[in-house]
PDB file of C-alpha atoms and ligand atoms in Angstrom:
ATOM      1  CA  UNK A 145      -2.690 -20.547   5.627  1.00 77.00           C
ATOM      2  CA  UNK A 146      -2.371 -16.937   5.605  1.00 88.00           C
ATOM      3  CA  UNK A 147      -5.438 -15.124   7.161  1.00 93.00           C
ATOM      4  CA  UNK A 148      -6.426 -13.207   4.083  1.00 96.00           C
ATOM      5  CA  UNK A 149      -6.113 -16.662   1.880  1.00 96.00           C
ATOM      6  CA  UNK A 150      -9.427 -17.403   2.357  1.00 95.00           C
ATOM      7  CA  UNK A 151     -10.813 -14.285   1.652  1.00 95.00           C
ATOM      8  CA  UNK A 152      -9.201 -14.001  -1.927  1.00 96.00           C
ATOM      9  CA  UNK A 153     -11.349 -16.790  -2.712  1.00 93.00           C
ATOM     10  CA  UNK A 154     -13.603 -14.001  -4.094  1.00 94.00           C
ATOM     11  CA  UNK A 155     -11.270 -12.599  -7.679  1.00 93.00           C
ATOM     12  CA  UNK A 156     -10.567  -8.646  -7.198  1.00 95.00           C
ATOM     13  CA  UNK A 157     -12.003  -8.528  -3.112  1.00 96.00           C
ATOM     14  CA  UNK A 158     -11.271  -4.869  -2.864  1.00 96.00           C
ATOM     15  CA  UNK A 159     -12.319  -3.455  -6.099  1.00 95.00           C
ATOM     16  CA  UNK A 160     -10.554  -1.335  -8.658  1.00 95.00           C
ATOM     17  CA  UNK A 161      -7.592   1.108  -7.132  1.00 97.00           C
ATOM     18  CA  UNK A 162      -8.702   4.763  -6.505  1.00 97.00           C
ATOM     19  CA  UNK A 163      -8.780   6.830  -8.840  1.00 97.00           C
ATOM     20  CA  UNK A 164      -6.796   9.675  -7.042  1.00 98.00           C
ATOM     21  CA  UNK A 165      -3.743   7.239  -7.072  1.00 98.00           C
ATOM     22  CA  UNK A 166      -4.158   6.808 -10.178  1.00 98.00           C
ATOM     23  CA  UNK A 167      -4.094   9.876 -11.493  1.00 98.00           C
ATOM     24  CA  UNK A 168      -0.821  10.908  -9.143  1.00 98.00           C
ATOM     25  CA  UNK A 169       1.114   8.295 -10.126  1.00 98.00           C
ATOM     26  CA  UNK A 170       0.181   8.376 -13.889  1.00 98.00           C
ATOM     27  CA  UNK A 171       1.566  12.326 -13.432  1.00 97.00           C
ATOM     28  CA  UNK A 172       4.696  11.369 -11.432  1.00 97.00           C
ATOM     29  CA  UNK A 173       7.573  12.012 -13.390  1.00 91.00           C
ATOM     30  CA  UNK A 174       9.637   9.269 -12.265  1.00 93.00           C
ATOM     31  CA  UNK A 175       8.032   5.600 -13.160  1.00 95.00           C
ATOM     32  CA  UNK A 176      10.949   4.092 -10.837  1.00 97.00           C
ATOM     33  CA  UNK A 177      11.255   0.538  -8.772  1.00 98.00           C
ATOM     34  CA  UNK A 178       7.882   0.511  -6.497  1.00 98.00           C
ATOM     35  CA  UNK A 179       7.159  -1.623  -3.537  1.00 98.00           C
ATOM     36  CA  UNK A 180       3.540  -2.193  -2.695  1.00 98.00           C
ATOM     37  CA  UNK A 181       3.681  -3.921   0.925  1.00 98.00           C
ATOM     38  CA  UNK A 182       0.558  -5.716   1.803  1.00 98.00           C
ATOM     39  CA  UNK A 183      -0.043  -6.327  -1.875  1.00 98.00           C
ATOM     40  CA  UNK A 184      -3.267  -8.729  -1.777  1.00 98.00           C
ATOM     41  CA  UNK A 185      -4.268  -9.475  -5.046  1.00 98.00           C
ATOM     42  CA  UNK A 186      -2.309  -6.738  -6.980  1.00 98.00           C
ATOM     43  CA  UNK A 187      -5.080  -4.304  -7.775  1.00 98.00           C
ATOM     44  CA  UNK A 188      -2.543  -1.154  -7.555  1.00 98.00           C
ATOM     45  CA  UNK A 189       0.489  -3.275  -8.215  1.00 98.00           C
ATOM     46  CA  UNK A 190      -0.940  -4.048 -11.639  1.00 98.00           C
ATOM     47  CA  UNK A 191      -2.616  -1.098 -12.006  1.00 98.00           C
ATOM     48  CA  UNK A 192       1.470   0.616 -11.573  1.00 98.00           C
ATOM     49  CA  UNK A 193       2.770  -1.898 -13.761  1.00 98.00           C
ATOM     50  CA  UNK A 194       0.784  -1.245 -16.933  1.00 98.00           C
ATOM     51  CA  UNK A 195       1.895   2.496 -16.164  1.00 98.00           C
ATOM     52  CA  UNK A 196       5.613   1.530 -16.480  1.00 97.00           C
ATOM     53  CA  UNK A 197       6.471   0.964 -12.833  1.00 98.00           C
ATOM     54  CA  UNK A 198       8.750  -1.665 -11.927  1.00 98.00           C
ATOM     55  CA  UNK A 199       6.858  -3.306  -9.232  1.00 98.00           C
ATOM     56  CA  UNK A 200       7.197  -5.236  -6.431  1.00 98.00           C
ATOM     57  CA  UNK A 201       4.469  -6.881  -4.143  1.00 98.00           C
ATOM     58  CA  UNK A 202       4.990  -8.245  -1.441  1.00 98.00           C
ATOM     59  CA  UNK A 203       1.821 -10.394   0.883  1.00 98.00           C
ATOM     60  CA  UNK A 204       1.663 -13.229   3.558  1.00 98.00           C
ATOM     61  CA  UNK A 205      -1.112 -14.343   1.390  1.00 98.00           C
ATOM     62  CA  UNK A 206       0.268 -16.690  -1.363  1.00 97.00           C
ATOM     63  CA  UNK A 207      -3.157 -16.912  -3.257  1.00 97.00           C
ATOM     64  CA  UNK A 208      -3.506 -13.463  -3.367  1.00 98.00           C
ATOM     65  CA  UNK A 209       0.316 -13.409  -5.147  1.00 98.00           C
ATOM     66  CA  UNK A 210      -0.136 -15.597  -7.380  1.00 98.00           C
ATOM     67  CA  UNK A 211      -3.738 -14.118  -8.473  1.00 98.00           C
ATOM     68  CA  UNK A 212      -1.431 -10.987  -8.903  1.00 98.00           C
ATOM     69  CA  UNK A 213       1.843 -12.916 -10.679  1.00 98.00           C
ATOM     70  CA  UNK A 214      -0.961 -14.538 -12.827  1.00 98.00           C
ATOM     71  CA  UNK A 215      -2.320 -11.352 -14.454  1.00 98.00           C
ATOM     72  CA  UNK A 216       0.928  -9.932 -14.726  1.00 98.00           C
ATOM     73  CA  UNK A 217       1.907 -13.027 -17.082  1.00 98.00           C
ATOM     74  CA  UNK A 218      -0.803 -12.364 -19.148  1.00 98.00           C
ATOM     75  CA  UNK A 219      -0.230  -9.189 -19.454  1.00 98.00           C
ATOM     76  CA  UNK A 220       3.419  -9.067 -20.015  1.00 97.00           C
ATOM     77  CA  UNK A 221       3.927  -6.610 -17.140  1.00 97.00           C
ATOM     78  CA  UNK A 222       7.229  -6.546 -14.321  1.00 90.00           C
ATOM     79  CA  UNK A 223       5.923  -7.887 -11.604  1.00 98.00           C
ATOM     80  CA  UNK A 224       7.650  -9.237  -8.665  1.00 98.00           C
ATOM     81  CA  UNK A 225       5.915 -11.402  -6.245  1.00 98.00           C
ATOM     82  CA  UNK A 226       7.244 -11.729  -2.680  1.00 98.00           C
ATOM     83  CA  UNK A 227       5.638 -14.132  -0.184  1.00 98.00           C
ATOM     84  CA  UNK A 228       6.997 -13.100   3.159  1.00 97.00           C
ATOM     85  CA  UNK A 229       5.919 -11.314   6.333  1.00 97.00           C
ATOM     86  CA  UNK A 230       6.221  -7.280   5.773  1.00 98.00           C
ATOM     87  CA  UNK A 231       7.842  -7.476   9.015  1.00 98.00           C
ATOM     88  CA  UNK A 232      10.806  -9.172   8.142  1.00 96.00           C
ATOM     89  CA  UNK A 233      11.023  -7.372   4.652  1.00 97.00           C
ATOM     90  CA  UNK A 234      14.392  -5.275   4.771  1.00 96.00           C
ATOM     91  CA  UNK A 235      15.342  -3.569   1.720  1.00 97.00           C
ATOM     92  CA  UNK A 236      13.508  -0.606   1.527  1.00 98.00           C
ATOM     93  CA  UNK A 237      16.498   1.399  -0.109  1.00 98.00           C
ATOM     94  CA  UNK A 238      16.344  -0.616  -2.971  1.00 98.00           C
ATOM     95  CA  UNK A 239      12.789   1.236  -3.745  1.00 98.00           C
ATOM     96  CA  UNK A 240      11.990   4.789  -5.319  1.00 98.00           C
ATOM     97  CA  UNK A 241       8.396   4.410  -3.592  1.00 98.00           C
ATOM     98  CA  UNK A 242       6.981   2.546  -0.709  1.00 98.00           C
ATOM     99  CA  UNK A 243       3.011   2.393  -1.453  1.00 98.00           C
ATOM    100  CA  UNK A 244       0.911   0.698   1.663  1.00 98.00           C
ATOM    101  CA  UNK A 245      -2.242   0.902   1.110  1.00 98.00           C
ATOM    102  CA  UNK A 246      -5.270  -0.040   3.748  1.00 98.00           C
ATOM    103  CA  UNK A 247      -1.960  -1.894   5.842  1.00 98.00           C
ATOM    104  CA  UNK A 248      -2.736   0.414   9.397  1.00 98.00           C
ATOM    105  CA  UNK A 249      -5.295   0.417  11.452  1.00 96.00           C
ATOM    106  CA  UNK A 250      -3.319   1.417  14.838  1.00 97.00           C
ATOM    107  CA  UNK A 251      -5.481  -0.776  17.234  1.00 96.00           C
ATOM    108  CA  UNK A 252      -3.878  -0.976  20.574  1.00 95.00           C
ATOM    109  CA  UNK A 253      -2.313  -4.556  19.606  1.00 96.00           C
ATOM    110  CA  UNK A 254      -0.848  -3.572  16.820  1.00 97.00           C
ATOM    111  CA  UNK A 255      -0.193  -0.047  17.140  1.00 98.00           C
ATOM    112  CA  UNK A 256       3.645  -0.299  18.352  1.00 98.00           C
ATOM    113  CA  UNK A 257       4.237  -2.936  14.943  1.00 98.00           C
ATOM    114  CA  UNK A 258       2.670  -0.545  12.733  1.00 98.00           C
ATOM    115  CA  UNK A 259       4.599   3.055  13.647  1.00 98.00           C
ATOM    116  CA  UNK A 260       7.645   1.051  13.964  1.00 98.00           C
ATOM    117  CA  UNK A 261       7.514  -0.017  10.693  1.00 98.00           C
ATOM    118  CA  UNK A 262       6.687   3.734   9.220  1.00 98.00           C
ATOM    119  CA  UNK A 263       9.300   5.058  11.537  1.00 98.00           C
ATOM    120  CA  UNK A 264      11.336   2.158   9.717  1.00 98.00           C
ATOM    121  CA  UNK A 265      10.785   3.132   6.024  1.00 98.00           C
ATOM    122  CA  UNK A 266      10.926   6.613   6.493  1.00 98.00           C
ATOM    123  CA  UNK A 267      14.509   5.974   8.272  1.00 98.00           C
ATOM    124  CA  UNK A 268      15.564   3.418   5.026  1.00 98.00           C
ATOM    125  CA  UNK A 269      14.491   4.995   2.264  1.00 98.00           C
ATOM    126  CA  UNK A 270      16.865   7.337   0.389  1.00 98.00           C
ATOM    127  CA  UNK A 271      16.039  10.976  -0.692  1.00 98.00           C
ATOM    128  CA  UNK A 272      14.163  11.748  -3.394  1.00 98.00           C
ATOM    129  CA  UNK A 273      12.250   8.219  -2.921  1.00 98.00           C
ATOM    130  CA  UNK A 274       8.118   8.786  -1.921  1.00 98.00           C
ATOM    131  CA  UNK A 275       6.285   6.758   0.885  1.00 98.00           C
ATOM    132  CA  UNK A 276       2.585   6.603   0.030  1.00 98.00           C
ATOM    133  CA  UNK A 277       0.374   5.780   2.590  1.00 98.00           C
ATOM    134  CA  UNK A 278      -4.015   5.118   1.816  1.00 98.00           C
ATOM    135  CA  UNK A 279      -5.384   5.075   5.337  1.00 98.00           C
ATOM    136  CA  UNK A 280      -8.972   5.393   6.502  1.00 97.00           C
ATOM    137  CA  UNK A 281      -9.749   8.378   7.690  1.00 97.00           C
ATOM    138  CA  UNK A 282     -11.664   7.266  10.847  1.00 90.00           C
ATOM    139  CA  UNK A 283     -10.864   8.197  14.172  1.00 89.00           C
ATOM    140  CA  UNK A 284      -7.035   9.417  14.784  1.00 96.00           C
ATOM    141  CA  UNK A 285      -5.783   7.349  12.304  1.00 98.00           C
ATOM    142  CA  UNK A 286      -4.588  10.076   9.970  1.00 98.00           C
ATOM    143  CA  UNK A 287      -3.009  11.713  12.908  1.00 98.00           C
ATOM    144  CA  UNK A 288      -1.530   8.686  14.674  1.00 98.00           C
ATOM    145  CA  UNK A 289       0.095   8.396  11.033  1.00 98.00           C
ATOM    146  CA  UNK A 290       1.467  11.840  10.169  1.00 98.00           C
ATOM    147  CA  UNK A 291       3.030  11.954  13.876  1.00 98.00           C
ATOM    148  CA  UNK A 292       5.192   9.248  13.557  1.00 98.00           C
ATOM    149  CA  UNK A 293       6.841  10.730  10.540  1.00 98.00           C
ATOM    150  CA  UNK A 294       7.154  13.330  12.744  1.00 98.00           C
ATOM    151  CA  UNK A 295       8.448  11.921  15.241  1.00 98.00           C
ATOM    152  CA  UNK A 296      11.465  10.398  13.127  1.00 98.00           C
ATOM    153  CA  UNK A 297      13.206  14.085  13.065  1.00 98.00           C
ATOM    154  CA  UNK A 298      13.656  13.253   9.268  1.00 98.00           C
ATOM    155  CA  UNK A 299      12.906  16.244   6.661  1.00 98.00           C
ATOM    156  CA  UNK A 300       9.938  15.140   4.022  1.00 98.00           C
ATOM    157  CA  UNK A 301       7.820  17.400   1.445  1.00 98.00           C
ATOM    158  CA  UNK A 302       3.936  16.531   1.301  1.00 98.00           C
ATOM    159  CA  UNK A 303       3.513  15.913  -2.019  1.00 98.00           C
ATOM    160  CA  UNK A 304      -0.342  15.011  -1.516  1.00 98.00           C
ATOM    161  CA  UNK A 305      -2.750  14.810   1.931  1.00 98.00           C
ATOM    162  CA  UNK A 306      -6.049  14.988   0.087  1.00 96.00           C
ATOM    163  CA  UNK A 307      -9.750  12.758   0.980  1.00 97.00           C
ATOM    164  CA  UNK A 308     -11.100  10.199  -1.382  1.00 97.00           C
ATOM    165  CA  UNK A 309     -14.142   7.917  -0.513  1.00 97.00           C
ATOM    166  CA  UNK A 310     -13.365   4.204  -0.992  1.00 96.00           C
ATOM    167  CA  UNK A 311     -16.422   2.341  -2.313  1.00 94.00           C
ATOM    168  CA  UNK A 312     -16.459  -1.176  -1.502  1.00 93.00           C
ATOM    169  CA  UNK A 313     -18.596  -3.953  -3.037  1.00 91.00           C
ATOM    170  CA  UNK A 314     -19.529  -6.800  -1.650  1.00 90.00           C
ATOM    171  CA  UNK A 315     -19.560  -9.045  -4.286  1.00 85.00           C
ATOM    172  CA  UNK A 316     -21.594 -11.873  -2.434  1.00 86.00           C
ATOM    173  CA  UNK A 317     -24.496  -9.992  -0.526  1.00 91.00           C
ATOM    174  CA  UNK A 318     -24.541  -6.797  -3.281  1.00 91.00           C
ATOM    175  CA  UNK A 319     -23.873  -4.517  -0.227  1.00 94.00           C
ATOM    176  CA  UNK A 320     -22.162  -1.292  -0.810  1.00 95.00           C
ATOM    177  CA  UNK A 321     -20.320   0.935   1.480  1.00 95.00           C
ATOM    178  CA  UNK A 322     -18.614   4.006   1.603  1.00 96.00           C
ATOM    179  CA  UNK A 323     -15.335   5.195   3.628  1.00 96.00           C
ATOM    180  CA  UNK A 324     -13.594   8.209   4.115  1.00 97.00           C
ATOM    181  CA  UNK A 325     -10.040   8.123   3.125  1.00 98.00           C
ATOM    182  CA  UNK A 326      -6.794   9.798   3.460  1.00 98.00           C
ATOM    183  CA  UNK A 327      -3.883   9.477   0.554  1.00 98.00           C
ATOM    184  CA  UNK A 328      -0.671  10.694   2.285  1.00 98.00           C
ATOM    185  CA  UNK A 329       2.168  11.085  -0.272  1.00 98.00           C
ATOM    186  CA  UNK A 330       5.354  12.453   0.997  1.00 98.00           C
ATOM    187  CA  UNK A 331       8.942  12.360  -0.685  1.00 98.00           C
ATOM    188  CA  UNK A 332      12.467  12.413   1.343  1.00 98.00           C
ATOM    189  CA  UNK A 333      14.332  15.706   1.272  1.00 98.00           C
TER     190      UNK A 333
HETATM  191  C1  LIG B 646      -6.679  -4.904   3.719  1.00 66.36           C
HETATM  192  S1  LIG B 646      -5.644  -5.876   2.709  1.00 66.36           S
HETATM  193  C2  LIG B 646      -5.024  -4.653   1.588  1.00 66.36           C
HETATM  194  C3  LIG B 646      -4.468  -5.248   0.314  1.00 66.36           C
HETATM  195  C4  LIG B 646      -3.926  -4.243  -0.688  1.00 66.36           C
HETATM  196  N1  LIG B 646      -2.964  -3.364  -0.095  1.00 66.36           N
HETATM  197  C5  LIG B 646      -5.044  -3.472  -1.325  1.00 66.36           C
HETATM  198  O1  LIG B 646      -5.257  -2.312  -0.948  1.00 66.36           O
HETATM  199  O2  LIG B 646      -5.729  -4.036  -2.179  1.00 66.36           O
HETATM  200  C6  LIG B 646      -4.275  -6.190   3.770  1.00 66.36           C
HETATM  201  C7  LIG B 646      -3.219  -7.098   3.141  1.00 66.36           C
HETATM  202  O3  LIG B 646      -2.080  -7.132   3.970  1.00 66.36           O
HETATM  203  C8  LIG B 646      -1.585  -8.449   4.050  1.00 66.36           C
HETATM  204  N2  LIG B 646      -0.840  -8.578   5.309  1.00 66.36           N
HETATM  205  C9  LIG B 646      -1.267  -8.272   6.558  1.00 66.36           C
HETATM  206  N3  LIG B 646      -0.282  -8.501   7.457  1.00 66.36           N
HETATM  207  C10 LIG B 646       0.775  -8.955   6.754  1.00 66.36           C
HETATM  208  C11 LIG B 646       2.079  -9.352   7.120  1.00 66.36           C
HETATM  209  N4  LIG B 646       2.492  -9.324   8.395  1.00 66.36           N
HETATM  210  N5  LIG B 646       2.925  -9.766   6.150  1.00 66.36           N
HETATM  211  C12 LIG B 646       2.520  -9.800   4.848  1.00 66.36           C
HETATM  212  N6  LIG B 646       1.300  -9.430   4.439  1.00 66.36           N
HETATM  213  C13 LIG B 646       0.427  -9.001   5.386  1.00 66.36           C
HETATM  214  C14 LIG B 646      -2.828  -9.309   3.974  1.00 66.36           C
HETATM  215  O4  LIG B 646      -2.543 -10.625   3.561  1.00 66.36           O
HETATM  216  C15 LIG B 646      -3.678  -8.533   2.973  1.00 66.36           C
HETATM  217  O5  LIG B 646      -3.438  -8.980   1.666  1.00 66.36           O
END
């Protein structure tokens, strides 16, 4: 059983996608083939889909696909549903956008996974194709981030590096909470 599993007990955990990807995405010319690693249960996947991307999501968590693949049947939308380990996912090429969203959190265990696999994508991915990275803005988080694309020598236009709030309900106790947010959009030269 995949750690999140049990969590996705609760239908739509994390809420409705923000708004600001929304609106970027509905606005991007290009509705290509999108890869949304760390999918959960689909709420930007779908979201993508009913705006005419070709999606596919890919989580450890095979309750949380098949809440996703189950929605997209009713719905009609293209939807691919992947249960795998992101870490053994290899075909980034194949993809006009890489989307991870909330998938970093750089604590000392599993800071050297998590650059490796930006420093990864960034080095896979063709021109023209986007990486879009939702990361809380806490800490050096944001900066941990935006140096390893650095660091990978490889040439990329900032198409967006704007703040959002994420507002998370807790659908059990009622609480609310707000966090600070970064949505880091960049696109291969
Ligand atoms: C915080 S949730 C974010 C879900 C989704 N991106 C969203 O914003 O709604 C993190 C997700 O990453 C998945 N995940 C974490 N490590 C993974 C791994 N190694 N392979 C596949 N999925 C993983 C979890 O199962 C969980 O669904």
């Amino acid at each position: 059983m995949a750690d999140y599993d049990k969590y996705y007990k609760m239908e739509n955990l994390f809420g409705d996608p923000y708004q600001e990807l929304i609106d970027f995405f509905k606005n991007y010319k290009t509705k290509g083939k999108l890869i949304d690693i760390g999918c959960g249960q689909g709420r930007n996947s779908i979201a993508l889909a009913r705006m005419a991307y070709k999606v596919t999501g890919i989580d450890n968590s095979k309750i949380g696909i098949q809440q996703m693949l189950q929605i997209s049947k009713s719905e009609n939308l293209k939807i691919t549903g992947l249960v795998d380990d992101i870490y053994h996912f290899d075909r980034y090429q194949d993809y006009d956008i890489v989307l991870l969203d909330s998938m970093f959190h750089f604590d000392k265990r599993d800071k050297q996974k998590e650059t490796s696999l930006i420093a990864k994508i960034a080095e896979d991915i063709n021109s023209d194709s986007l990486i879009c990275v939702c990361i809380q803005d806490t800490g050096s988080k944001v900066m941990i981030l935006k140096k390893t694309i650095e660091n990978t020598k490889l040439d990329f236009e900032i198409l967006n590096d704007s703040s959002l709030i994420y507002q998370y309900e807790d659908k059990e106790s009622g609480h609310k909470s707000e966090t600070k947010y970064c949505m880091y959009i960049i696109r291969k030269k």
